[in-house]
PDB file of C-alpha atoms and ligand atoms in Angstrom:
ATOM      1  CA  MET A 284      29.904 153.335 111.703  1.00  0.00           C
ATOM      2  CA  THR A 285      33.528 153.949 112.211  1.00  0.00           C
ATOM      3  CA  THR A 286      34.582 156.166 114.831  1.00  0.00           C
ATOM      4  CA  GLU A 287      37.618 158.385 113.703  1.00  0.00           C
ATOM      5  CA  VAL A 288      40.381 158.427 116.107  1.00  0.00           C
ATOM      6  CA  ALA A 289      43.058 161.353 116.964  1.00  0.00           C
ATOM      7  CA  THR A 290      46.218 159.897 115.566  1.00  0.00           C
ATOM      8  CA  ALA A 291      49.633 161.547 115.720  1.00  0.00           C
ATOM      9  CA  ALA A 292      50.046 161.082 111.955  1.00  0.00           C
ATOM     10  CA  ALA A 293      46.908 162.777 111.216  1.00  0.00           C
ATOM     11  CA  SER A 294      47.351 165.900 113.448  1.00  0.00           C
ATOM     12  CA  GLY A 295      50.973 166.083 112.597  1.00  0.00           C
ATOM     13  CA  ALA A 296      49.835 166.091 108.732  1.00  0.00           C
ATOM     14  CA  SER A 297      47.338 169.043 109.622  1.00  0.00           C
ATOM     15  CA  ALA A 298      50.176 171.028 111.260  1.00  0.00           C
ATOM     16  CA  THR A 299      52.472 170.427 108.459  1.00  0.00           C
ATOM     17  CA  GLU A 300      50.024 171.393 105.871  1.00  0.00           C
ATOM     18  CA  ARG A 301      48.755 174.263 107.887  1.00  0.00           C
ATOM     19  CA  PHE A 302      52.433 175.557 108.086  1.00  0.00           C
ATOM     20  CA  HIS A 303      53.152 175.109 104.461  1.00  0.00           C
ATOM     21  CA  SER A 304      50.001 177.004 103.519  1.00  0.00           C
ATOM     22  CA  ASP A 305      51.062 180.341 105.375  1.00  0.00           C
ATOM     23  CA  LYS A 306      53.072 182.780 103.489  1.00  0.00           C
ATOM     24  CA  SER A 307      56.635 181.278 102.823  1.00  0.00           C
ATOM     25  CA  PRO A 308      58.645 181.485 105.782  1.00  0.00           C
ATOM     26  CA  PHE A 309      61.944 181.851 103.485  1.00  0.00           C
ATOM     27  CA  ALA A 310      60.895 185.309 102.073  1.00  0.00           C
ATOM     28  CA  ALA A 311      61.390 186.979 105.336  1.00  0.00           C
ATOM     29  CA  VAL A 312      64.916 186.007 105.520  1.00  0.00           C
ATOM     30  CA  ALA A 313      65.714 186.358 101.629  1.00  0.00           C
ATOM     31  CA  HIS A 314      68.350 188.831 102.319  1.00  0.00           C
ATOM     32  CA  THR A 315      70.181 186.979 104.881  1.00  0.00           C
ATOM     33  CA  ALA A 316      74.047 187.349 104.501  1.00  0.00           C
ATOM     34  CA  PRO A 317      75.856 183.987 103.882  1.00  0.00           C
ATOM     35  CA  GLU A 318      77.893 184.937 106.752  1.00  0.00           C
ATOM     36  CA  ARG A 319      75.243 184.460 108.893  1.00  0.00           C
ATOM     37  CA  VAL A 320      73.715 181.552 107.595  1.00  0.00           C
ATOM     38  CA  ASP A 321      77.563 179.910 107.900  1.00  0.00           C
ATOM     39  CA  ARG A 322      77.682 181.042 111.425  1.00  0.00           C
ATOM     40  CA  LEU A 323      74.289 179.568 112.285  1.00  0.00           C
ATOM     41  CA  ALA A 324      74.710 176.261 110.724  1.00  0.00           C
ATOM     42  CA  ARG A 325      78.191 175.776 111.828  1.00  0.00           C
ATOM     43  CA  ARG A 326      77.475 176.344 115.379  1.00  0.00           C
ATOM     44  CA  VAL A 327      74.555 173.796 115.300  1.00  0.00           C
ATOM     45  CA  LEU A 328      76.675 171.205 113.430  1.00  0.00           C
ATOM     46  CA  ASP A 329      79.813 171.796 116.005  1.00  0.00           C
ATOM     47  CA  ALA A 330      77.264 171.163 119.036  1.00  0.00           C
ATOM     48  CA  ILE A 331      76.287 167.988 117.351  1.00  0.00           C
ATOM     49  CA  TYR A 332      80.155 167.233 116.868  1.00  0.00           C
ATOM     50  CA  ASP A 333      80.786 167.955 120.572  1.00  0.00           C
ATOM     51  CA  THR A 334      77.927 165.782 121.547  1.00  0.00           C
ATOM     52  CA  ILE A 335      79.189 162.821 119.515  1.00  0.00           C
ATOM     53  CA  ARG A 336      82.834 163.163 120.656  1.00  0.00           C
ATOM     54  CA  ASP A 337      81.765 163.585 124.358  1.00  0.00           C
ATOM     55  CA  GLU A 338      79.406 161.173 124.572  1.00  0.00           C
ATOM     56  CA  LYS A 339      81.077 158.470 122.279  1.00  0.00           C
ATOM     57  CA  VAL A 340      78.039 157.976 120.295  1.00  0.00           C
ATOM     58  CA  THR A 341      78.019 154.616 118.390  1.00  0.00           C
ATOM     59  CA  TYR A 342      76.930 153.781 114.625  1.00  0.00           C
ATOM     60  CA  ASP A 343      73.804 151.802 116.105  1.00  0.00           C
ATOM     61  CA  GLU A 344      72.965 155.377 117.770  1.00  0.00           C
ATOM     62  CA  TYR A 345      73.742 157.235 114.859  1.00  0.00           C
ATOM     63  CA  ASN A 346      71.578 154.855 112.847  1.00  0.00           C
ATOM     64  CA  ALA A 347      68.377 155.118 115.262  1.00  0.00           C
ATOM     65  CA  LEU A 348      68.721 159.056 115.205  1.00  0.00           C
ATOM     66  CA  LYS A 349      68.750 158.847 111.443  1.00  0.00           C
ATOM     67  CA  ALA A 350      65.661 156.691 111.154  1.00  0.00           C
ATOM     68  CA  TRP A 351      63.742 158.523 113.754  1.00  0.00           C
ATOM     69  CA  LEU A 352      64.629 161.859 111.932  1.00  0.00           C
ATOM     70  CA  ILE A 353      62.967 160.422 108.806  1.00  0.00           C
ATOM     71  CA  ASN A 354      60.112 159.077 110.677  1.00  0.00           C
ATOM     72  CA  VAL A 355      59.598 162.794 112.327  1.00  0.00           C
ATOM     73  CA  GLY A 356      59.003 163.885 108.757  1.00  0.00           C
ATOM     74  CA  GLU A 357      56.972 161.102 107.618  1.00  0.00           C
ATOM     75  CA  ASP A 358      54.447 161.555 110.732  1.00  0.00           C
ATOM     76  CA  GLY A 359      54.535 165.284 109.821  1.00  0.00           C
ATOM     77  CA  GLU A 360      55.807 166.023 113.393  1.00  0.00           C
ATOM     78  CA  TRP A 361      58.449 168.541 112.701  1.00  0.00           C
ATOM     79  CA  PRO A 362      56.020 171.470 113.882  1.00  0.00           C
ATOM     80  CA  LEU A 363      55.075 169.543 116.965  1.00  0.00           C
ATOM     81  CA  PHE A 364      58.888 168.528 117.632  1.00  0.00           C
ATOM     82  CA  LEU A 365      59.951 172.202 117.074  1.00  0.00           C
ATOM     83  CA  ASP A 366      57.290 174.187 118.767  1.00  0.00           C
ATOM     84  CA  VAL A 367      57.371 171.759 121.819  1.00  0.00           C
ATOM     85  CA  TRP A 368      61.296 171.929 122.268  1.00  0.00           C
ATOM     86  CA  VAL A 369      62.930 174.951 120.402  1.00  0.00           C
ATOM     87  CA  GLU A 370      60.342 177.706 120.011  1.00  0.00           C
ATOM     88  CA  HIS A 371      60.413 178.914 123.494  1.00  0.00           C
ATOM     89  CA  VAL A 372      63.882 179.948 123.717  1.00  0.00           C
ATOM     90  CA  VAL A 373      63.241 181.870 120.196  1.00  0.00           C
ATOM     91  CA  GLU A 374      60.043 183.382 121.609  1.00  0.00           C
ATOM     92  CA  GLU A 375      62.338 184.570 124.899  1.00  0.00           C
ATOM     93  CA  VAL A 376      65.092 186.122 122.597  1.00  0.00           C
ATOM     94  CA  ALA A 377      62.385 187.619 120.281  1.00  0.00           C
ATOM     95  CA  THR A 378      60.440 189.497 123.217  1.00  0.00           C
ATOM     96  CA  ASP A 379      63.468 190.189 125.613  1.00  0.00           C
ATOM     97  CA  HIS A 380      63.133 193.851 124.992  1.00  0.00           C
ATOM     98  CA  ARG A 381      59.329 194.095 126.006  1.00  0.00           C
ATOM     99  CA  GLU A 382      57.837 196.371 128.758  1.00  0.00           C
ATOM    100  CA  GLY A 383      54.388 195.022 128.274  1.00  0.00           C
ATOM    101  CA  SER A 384      52.724 191.693 128.644  1.00  0.00           C
ATOM    102  CA  LYS A 385      54.667 188.679 129.033  1.00  0.00           C
ATOM    103  CA  GLY A 386      54.012 186.035 125.967  1.00  0.00           C
ATOM    104  CA  THR A 387      54.879 182.559 125.258  1.00  0.00           C
ATOM    105  CA  ILE A 388      55.062 180.220 122.291  1.00  0.00           C
ATOM    106  CA  GLU A 389      52.333 179.762 119.704  1.00  0.00           C
ATOM    107  CA  GLY A 390      52.748 176.008 119.336  1.00  0.00           C
ATOM    108  CA  PRO A 391      51.361 174.031 116.276  1.00  0.00           C
ATOM    109  CA  TYR A 392      47.698 174.772 116.443  1.00  0.00           C
ATOM    110  CA  TYR A 393      46.861 178.428 115.524  1.00  0.00           C
ATOM    111  CA  VAL A 394      44.380 178.864 112.720  1.00  0.00           C
ATOM    112  CA  PRO A 395      43.822 182.474 111.500  1.00  0.00           C
ATOM    113  CA  ASP A 396      40.455 183.962 110.500  1.00  0.00           C
ATOM    114  CA  ALA A 397      38.302 182.518 113.213  1.00  0.00           C
ATOM    115  CA  PRO A 398      34.724 184.073 113.618  1.00  0.00           C
ATOM    116  CA  GLU A 399      34.582 187.233 114.895  1.00  0.00           C
ATOM    117  CA  HIS A 400      32.281 187.873 118.133  1.00  0.00           C
ATOM    118  CA  GLY A 401      32.526 191.548 118.781  1.00  0.00           C
ATOM    119  CA  SER A 402      33.707 192.767 122.195  1.00  0.00           C
ATOM    120  CA  LYS A 403      31.375 190.295 123.935  1.00  0.00           C
ATOM    121  CA  GLY A 404      30.496 187.007 122.927  1.00  0.00           C
ATOM    122  CA  THR A 405      30.688 183.046 123.079  1.00  0.00           C
ATOM    123  CA  VAL A 406      33.333 181.008 121.174  1.00  0.00           C
ATOM    124  CA  ASP A 407      31.618 178.470 118.789  1.00  0.00           C
ATOM    125  CA  MET A 408      31.266 175.009 120.905  1.00  0.00           C
ATOM    126  CA  ARG A 409      29.014 171.913 120.291  1.00  0.00           C
ATOM    127  CA  GLU A 410      25.867 171.353 122.228  1.00  0.00           C
ATOM    128  CA  GLY A 411      26.504 170.297 125.565  1.00  0.00           C
ATOM    129  CA  GLU A 412      30.368 170.928 125.339  1.00  0.00           C
ATOM    130  CA  SER A 413      31.951 169.465 128.258  1.00  0.00           C
ATOM    131  CA  GLY A 414      34.002 171.428 130.512  1.00  0.00           C
ATOM    132  CA  THR A 415      33.383 174.227 133.259  1.00  0.00           C
ATOM    133  CA  PRO A 416      32.048 177.326 131.849  1.00  0.00           C
ATOM    134  CA  LEU A 417      34.549 180.117 131.870  1.00  0.00           C
ATOM    135  CA  VAL A 418      33.830 183.993 131.523  1.00  0.00           C
ATOM    136  CA  TRP A 419      37.087 185.935 130.492  1.00  0.00           C
ATOM    137  CA  THR A 420      36.908 189.736 130.997  1.00  0.00           C
ATOM    138  CA  GLY A 421      39.820 191.891 130.309  1.00  0.00           C
ATOM    139  CA  THR A 422      41.130 194.942 128.499  1.00  0.00           C
ATOM    140  CA  VAL A 423      43.957 195.889 126.075  1.00  0.00           C
ATOM    141  CA  THR A 424      46.111 199.048 126.864  1.00  0.00           C
ATOM    142  CA  SER A 425      49.212 200.278 125.268  1.00  0.00           C
ATOM    143  CA  THR A 426      52.480 200.459 127.579  1.00  0.00           C
ATOM    144  CA  ASP A 427      51.813 204.314 128.324  1.00  0.00           C
ATOM    145  CA  GLY A 428      48.284 203.311 129.552  1.00  0.00           C
ATOM    146  CA  THR A 429      46.497 204.253 126.570  1.00  0.00           C
ATOM    147  CA  VAL A 430      43.349 202.161 126.235  1.00  0.00           C
ATOM    148  CA  LEU A 431      43.417 200.528 122.859  1.00  0.00           C
ATOM    149  CA  GLU A 432      39.873 200.457 121.158  1.00  0.00           C
ATOM    150  CA  ASN A 433      39.320 197.710 118.433  1.00  0.00           C
ATOM    151  CA  ALA A 434      42.335 195.638 119.279  1.00  0.00           C
ATOM    152  CA  LEU A 435      41.997 191.764 118.159  1.00  0.00           C
ATOM    153  CA  VAL A 436      41.980 189.118 120.668  1.00  0.00           C
ATOM    154  CA  GLU A 437      42.276 185.778 118.846  1.00  0.00           C
ATOM    155  CA  LEU A 438      41.556 182.682 121.202  1.00  0.00           C
ATOM    156  CA  TRP A 439      41.958 179.050 120.355  1.00  0.00           C
ATOM    157  CA  HIS A 440      42.172 176.113 122.818  1.00  0.00           C
ATOM    158  CA  ALA A 441      41.915 172.322 123.246  1.00  0.00           C
ATOM    159  CA  ASP A 442      38.415 170.826 124.286  1.00  0.00           C
ATOM    160  CA  ALA A 443      37.712 168.921 127.797  1.00  0.00           C
ATOM    161  CA  ASP A 444      39.470 165.938 126.019  1.00  0.00           C
ATOM    162  CA  GLY A 445      42.431 167.738 125.014  1.00  0.00           C
ATOM    163  CA  PHE A 446      41.934 167.868 121.352  1.00  0.00           C
ATOM    164  CA  TYR A 447      41.896 171.036 118.907  1.00  0.00           C
ATOM    165  CA  SER A 448      39.612 171.540 116.233  1.00  0.00           C
ATOM    166  CA  GLN A 449      40.727 170.996 112.879  1.00  0.00           C
ATOM    167  CA  PHE A 450      43.764 169.204 114.076  1.00  0.00           C
ATOM    168  CA  ALA A 451      41.645 166.369 115.573  1.00  0.00           C
ATOM    169  CA  PRO A 452      38.689 164.339 113.824  1.00  0.00           C
ATOM    170  CA  GLY A 453      35.084 164.865 114.097  1.00  0.00           C
ATOM    171  CA  ILE A 454      35.058 168.319 115.827  1.00  0.00           C
ATOM    172  CA  PRO A 455      33.345 171.354 114.232  1.00  0.00           C
ATOM    173  CA  GLU A 456      35.788 173.510 112.049  1.00  0.00           C
ATOM    174  CA  TRP A 457      35.975 176.535 114.552  1.00  0.00           C
ATOM    175  CA  ASN A 458      35.001 174.783 117.766  1.00  0.00           C
ATOM    176  CA  LEU A 459      36.729 176.369 120.415  1.00  0.00           C
ATOM    177  CA  ARG A 460      38.447 179.153 118.392  1.00  0.00           C
ATOM    178  CA  GLY A 461      36.765 182.839 118.196  1.00  0.00           C
ATOM    179  CA  ASN A 462      38.265 186.532 117.540  1.00  0.00           C
ATOM    180  CA  PHE A 463      36.983 189.287 119.642  1.00  0.00           C
ATOM    181  CA  ARG A 464      37.627 193.127 119.407  1.00  0.00           C
ATOM    182  CA  THR A 465      37.970 195.402 122.306  1.00  0.00           C
ATOM    183  CA  ASP A 466      35.030 198.336 122.757  1.00  0.00           C
ATOM    184  CA  ALA A 467      35.685 201.981 123.565  1.00  0.00           C
ATOM    185  CA  ALA A 468      37.194 201.123 126.857  1.00  0.00           C
ATOM    186  CA  GLY A 469      39.475 198.251 125.387  1.00  0.00           C
ATOM    187  CA  ALA A 470      37.534 195.904 127.016  1.00  0.00           C
ATOM    188  CA  PHE A 471      36.199 192.423 125.992  1.00  0.00           C
ATOM    189  CA  GLU A 472      34.046 189.701 127.454  1.00  0.00           C
ATOM    190  CA  ILE A 473      34.797 185.838 126.499  1.00  0.00           C
ATOM    191  CA  HIS A 474      32.567 182.972 127.210  1.00  0.00           C
ATOM    192  CA  THR A 475      33.982 179.492 126.489  1.00  0.00           C
ATOM    193  CA  ILE A 476      34.882 176.416 128.744  1.00  0.00           C
ATOM    194  CA  GLN A 477      37.817 175.813 130.965  1.00  0.00           C
ATOM    195  CA  PRO A 478      40.283 173.530 128.770  1.00  0.00           C
ATOM    196  CA  ALA A 479      41.851 170.263 130.106  1.00  0.00           C
ATOM    197  CA  PRO A 480      45.604 169.282 130.579  1.00  0.00           C
ATOM    198  CA  TYR A 481      46.762 168.494 127.159  1.00  0.00           C
ATOM    199  CA  GLN A 482      49.161 165.385 126.099  1.00  0.00           C
ATOM    200  CA  ILE A 483      50.954 165.530 122.913  1.00  0.00           C
ATOM    201  CA  PRO A 484      50.308 163.080 120.531  1.00  0.00           C
ATOM    202  CA  THR A 485      52.116 159.690 121.882  1.00  0.00           C
ATOM    203  CA  ASP A 486      51.729 157.264 118.930  1.00  0.00           C
ATOM    204  CA  GLY A 487      54.249 159.224 116.787  1.00  0.00           C
ATOM    205  CA  SER A 488      58.059 160.222 116.569  1.00  0.00           C
ATOM    206  CA  CYS A 489      57.627 162.782 119.144  1.00  0.00           C
ATOM    207  CA  GLY A 490      55.731 160.273 121.607  1.00  0.00           C
ATOM    208  CA  LYS A 491      58.546 157.805 120.938  1.00  0.00           C
ATOM    209  CA  LEU A 492      61.378 160.072 121.882  1.00  0.00           C
ATOM    210  CA  ILE A 493      59.351 160.770 125.038  1.00  0.00           C
ATOM    211  CA  ALA A 494      59.011 157.119 125.998  1.00  0.00           C
ATOM    212  CA  ALA A 495      62.770 156.382 125.092  1.00  0.00           C
ATOM    213  CA  ALA A 496      63.921 159.301 127.307  1.00  0.00           C
ATOM    214  CA  GLY A 497      61.607 158.444 130.125  1.00  0.00           C
ATOM    215  CA  TRP A 498      59.831 161.960 129.795  1.00  0.00           C
ATOM    216  CA  HIS A 499      56.140 162.651 129.812  1.00  0.00           C
ATOM    217  CA  ALA A 500      54.103 163.972 127.335  1.00  0.00           C
ATOM    218  CA  TRP A 501      52.083 166.308 129.202  1.00  0.00           C
ATOM    219  CA  ARG A 502      51.156 170.159 128.939  1.00  0.00           C
ATOM    220  CA  PRO A 503      49.199 171.897 131.406  1.00  0.00           C
ATOM    221  CA  ALA A 504      45.793 173.112 130.590  1.00  0.00           C
ATOM    222  CA  HIS A 505      46.076 176.503 128.558  1.00  0.00           C
ATOM    223  CA  LEU A 506      44.199 178.985 126.603  1.00  0.00           C
ATOM    224  CA  HIS A 507      46.156 180.375 123.738  1.00  0.00           C
ATOM    225  CA  VAL A 508      45.815 184.103 122.566  1.00  0.00           C
ATOM    226  CA  LYS A 509      46.971 186.421 120.102  1.00  0.00           C
ATOM    227  CA  VAL A 510      46.425 190.028 120.789  1.00  0.00           C
ATOM    228  CA  SER A 511      47.198 192.739 118.175  1.00  0.00           C
ATOM    229  CA  ALA A 512      46.379 196.429 117.529  1.00  0.00           C
ATOM    230  CA  PRO A 513      47.674 198.836 114.782  1.00  0.00           C
ATOM    231  CA  GLY A 514      51.057 200.477 115.813  1.00  0.00           C
ATOM    232  CA  HIS A 515      51.942 197.769 118.437  1.00  0.00           C
ATOM    233  CA  GLU A 516      53.794 194.559 118.517  1.00  0.00           C
ATOM    234  CA  LEU A 517      51.824 191.305 118.171  1.00  0.00           C
ATOM    235  CA  LEU A 518      51.505 189.432 121.582  1.00  0.00           C
ATOM    236  CA  THR A 519      51.310 185.696 121.234  1.00  0.00           C
ATOM    237  CA  ALA A 520      50.674 184.310 124.821  1.00  0.00           C
ATOM    238  CA  GLN A 521      49.128 181.185 126.581  1.00  0.00           C
ATOM    239  CA  LEU A 522      47.213 181.586 130.152  1.00  0.00           C
ATOM    240  CA  TYR A 523      47.370 178.821 132.775  1.00  0.00           C
ATOM    241  CA  PHE A 524      45.486 177.906 135.721  1.00  0.00           C
ATOM    242  CA  PRO A 525      46.843 177.663 139.150  1.00  0.00           C
ATOM    243  CA  GLY A 526      46.910 174.068 140.645  1.00  0.00           C
ATOM    244  CA  ASP A 527      47.682 172.136 137.474  1.00  0.00           C
ATOM    245  CA  VAL A 528      50.314 169.644 138.221  1.00  0.00           C
ATOM    246  CA  HIS A 529      52.280 170.307 135.146  1.00  0.00           C
ATOM    247  CA  ASN A 530      52.852 173.844 135.573  1.00  0.00           C
ATOM    248  CA  ASP A 531      56.097 173.218 137.030  1.00  0.00           C
ATOM    249  CA  ASP A 532      57.346 170.587 134.363  1.00  0.00           C
ATOM    250  CA  ASP A 533      55.383 171.722 131.162  1.00  0.00           C
ATOM    251  CA  ILE A 534      57.018 169.410 128.070  1.00  0.00           C
ATOM    252  CA  ALA A 535      56.849 172.413 126.005  1.00  0.00           C
ATOM    253  CA  SER A 536      58.478 174.983 128.469  1.00  0.00           C
ATOM    254  CA  ALA A 537      56.296 177.477 128.294  1.00  0.00           C
ATOM    255  CA  VAL A 538      54.599 178.410 131.338  1.00  0.00           C
ATOM    256  CA  LYS A 539      55.863 181.826 133.129  1.00  0.00           C
ATOM    257  CA  PRO A 540      54.519 182.992 136.385  1.00  0.00           C
ATOM    258  CA  GLU A 541      52.815 186.109 134.941  1.00  0.00           C
ATOM    259  CA  LEU A 542      50.699 183.853 132.685  1.00  0.00           C
ATOM    260  CA  LEU A 543      49.055 182.280 135.632  1.00  0.00           C
ATOM    261  CA  LEU A 544      45.144 183.120 135.932  1.00  0.00           C
ATOM    262  CA  ALA A 545      43.399 183.940 139.003  1.00  0.00           C
ATOM    263  CA  PRO A 546      40.067 182.109 138.346  1.00  0.00           C
ATOM    264  CA  VAL A 547      37.170 182.824 140.849  1.00  0.00           C
ATOM    265  CA  PRO A 548      34.555 180.116 141.081  1.00  0.00           C
ATOM    266  CA  GLN A 549      31.010 181.552 140.707  1.00  0.00           C
ATOM    267  CA  ALA A 550      27.546 180.322 142.591  1.00  0.00           C
ATOM    268  CA  ASP A 551      26.384 179.032 139.213  1.00  0.00           C
ATOM    269  CA  GLY A 552      29.317 176.539 138.638  1.00  0.00           C
ATOM    270  CA  SER A 553      31.183 178.869 136.466  1.00  0.00           C
ATOM    271  CA  VAL A 554      34.474 180.239 136.872  1.00  0.00           C
ATOM    272  CA  SER A 555      35.457 183.839 136.051  1.00  0.00           C
ATOM    273  CA  VAL A 556      38.904 185.434 135.268  1.00  0.00           C
ATOM    274  CA  ASP A 557      40.094 188.851 134.845  1.00  0.00           C
ATOM    275  CA  TYR A 558      43.084 189.157 132.649  1.00  0.00           C
ATOM    276  CA  GLY A 559      44.199 191.854 130.471  1.00  0.00           C
ATOM    277  CA  PHE A 560      47.151 192.718 127.857  1.00  0.00           C
ATOM    278  CA  VAL A 561      49.507 195.471 127.644  1.00  0.00           C
ATOM    279  CA  LEU A 562      50.753 196.053 124.327  1.00  0.00           C
ATOM    280  CA  ASP A 563      54.221 197.325 123.301  1.00  0.00           C
ATOM    281  CA  PRO A 564      54.223 200.186 120.715  1.00  0.00           C
ATOM    282  CA  THR A 565      56.285 198.883 117.686  1.00  0.00           C
ATOM    283  CA  ARG A 566      59.874 200.269 117.477  1.00  0.00           C
TER     284      ARG A 566
HETATM  285  C1  MBD B  26      50.116 172.320 121.890  1.00  0.00           C
HETATM  286  O1  MBD B  26      48.720 172.475 122.228  1.00  0.00           O
HETATM  287  C2  MBD B  26      50.683 173.418 122.272  1.00  0.00           C
HETATM  288  O2  MBD B  26      50.115 174.337 122.846  1.00  0.00           O
HETATM  289  C3  MBD B  26      52.023 173.346 122.141  1.00  0.00           C
HETATM  290  C4  MBD B  26      53.022 174.487 122.281  1.00  0.00           C
HETATM  291  C5  MBD B  26      52.685 172.075 121.762  1.00  0.00           C
HETATM  292  C6  MBD B  26      51.837 171.010 121.542  1.00  0.00           C
HETATM  293  C7  MBD B  26      50.704 170.963 121.482  1.00  0.00           C
HETATM  294 FE1   FE B  27      48.169 174.124 122.791  1.00  0.00          FE
END
C-alpha cells in the first residue's frame, strides 16, 4: 500500500479547481467601465515600474520572477498566493463600514454545502480524531440587538496535523466541516476538536518565495466560519486561540484582536468557548 502524502501541487490543484467551479467571478464585474480597469491596471503596473527603477532590478531577477510566476500557475497556487498575501487588504476595505462583528479573510479552503447539524451538534470527524475536544457556544444577533433565528453558521478547519479535508488526500470528504442553524434564541452549540497551527505548503512556489525571502510559512491555529442570515451582510471570519506564537506574525496577516477566543479548560479535558456574532443589516 502506498501512503498518499499532501503536496503543494495536489492541494493547489484542488483549490484552483474549486475556485473555477464556483460561479464565474467575471459576471459580477461585467459592467465595469474601461476607465476603472485602465486605472487599476495602470496603478499596479506603475507600482511594478517604480520597484524596478528604485531597486535596479536585473534581467536575471526579471527572468527568475517570470519563471516563478509561471510555476505558481503550474502548481495551482494562485488561490494560495492571493489569499495569503493580498486578500487581507481587500477584506479590510470591503468591511470598513461595518458596526457588527469583525471578520477576516476566507482563504482558499472553503467548501459550500457541508452537512447540516441543526442548532446543536458535532461536526463529522474520524474515529479517534486527534486534538482536544472543543465545545463552542454562541448566539447570532443583528446590530440592533435582535436575535437572529435560523442564521447559518458554516464551520471549517484543519485537523491536528494542519490538513483540510478535500484539499489533502486520505481525509473523509466532510471531515471537520459542518453547518449549523441558530435556534429560536439565536443560539448554537458546536462540538469539534481544537485545530493545530497551520503551515502553508512549503514544497510549491509559495514555499519557494518564503524560503528565498527568509520568511516563515505559519498561520496560527484557527477556526474558519461564515455566518449568514436573510437581510444581513455575510460575515466571513476566523477565530484564534490565545497564546499561539503565530498570532503576532501570521503569514496571511489575518489575525485581529477581536477574533481571539477565550477558551476555558474543563475537568473532562475538553475546552469550552463562548463566542457569538453580530451581523450588519444589508445596506
Ligand atoms: C489557510 O488555512 C488559510 O486559512 C489561509 C488564509 C491561507 C492558507 C491556508
Ligand atoms: Fe485556514
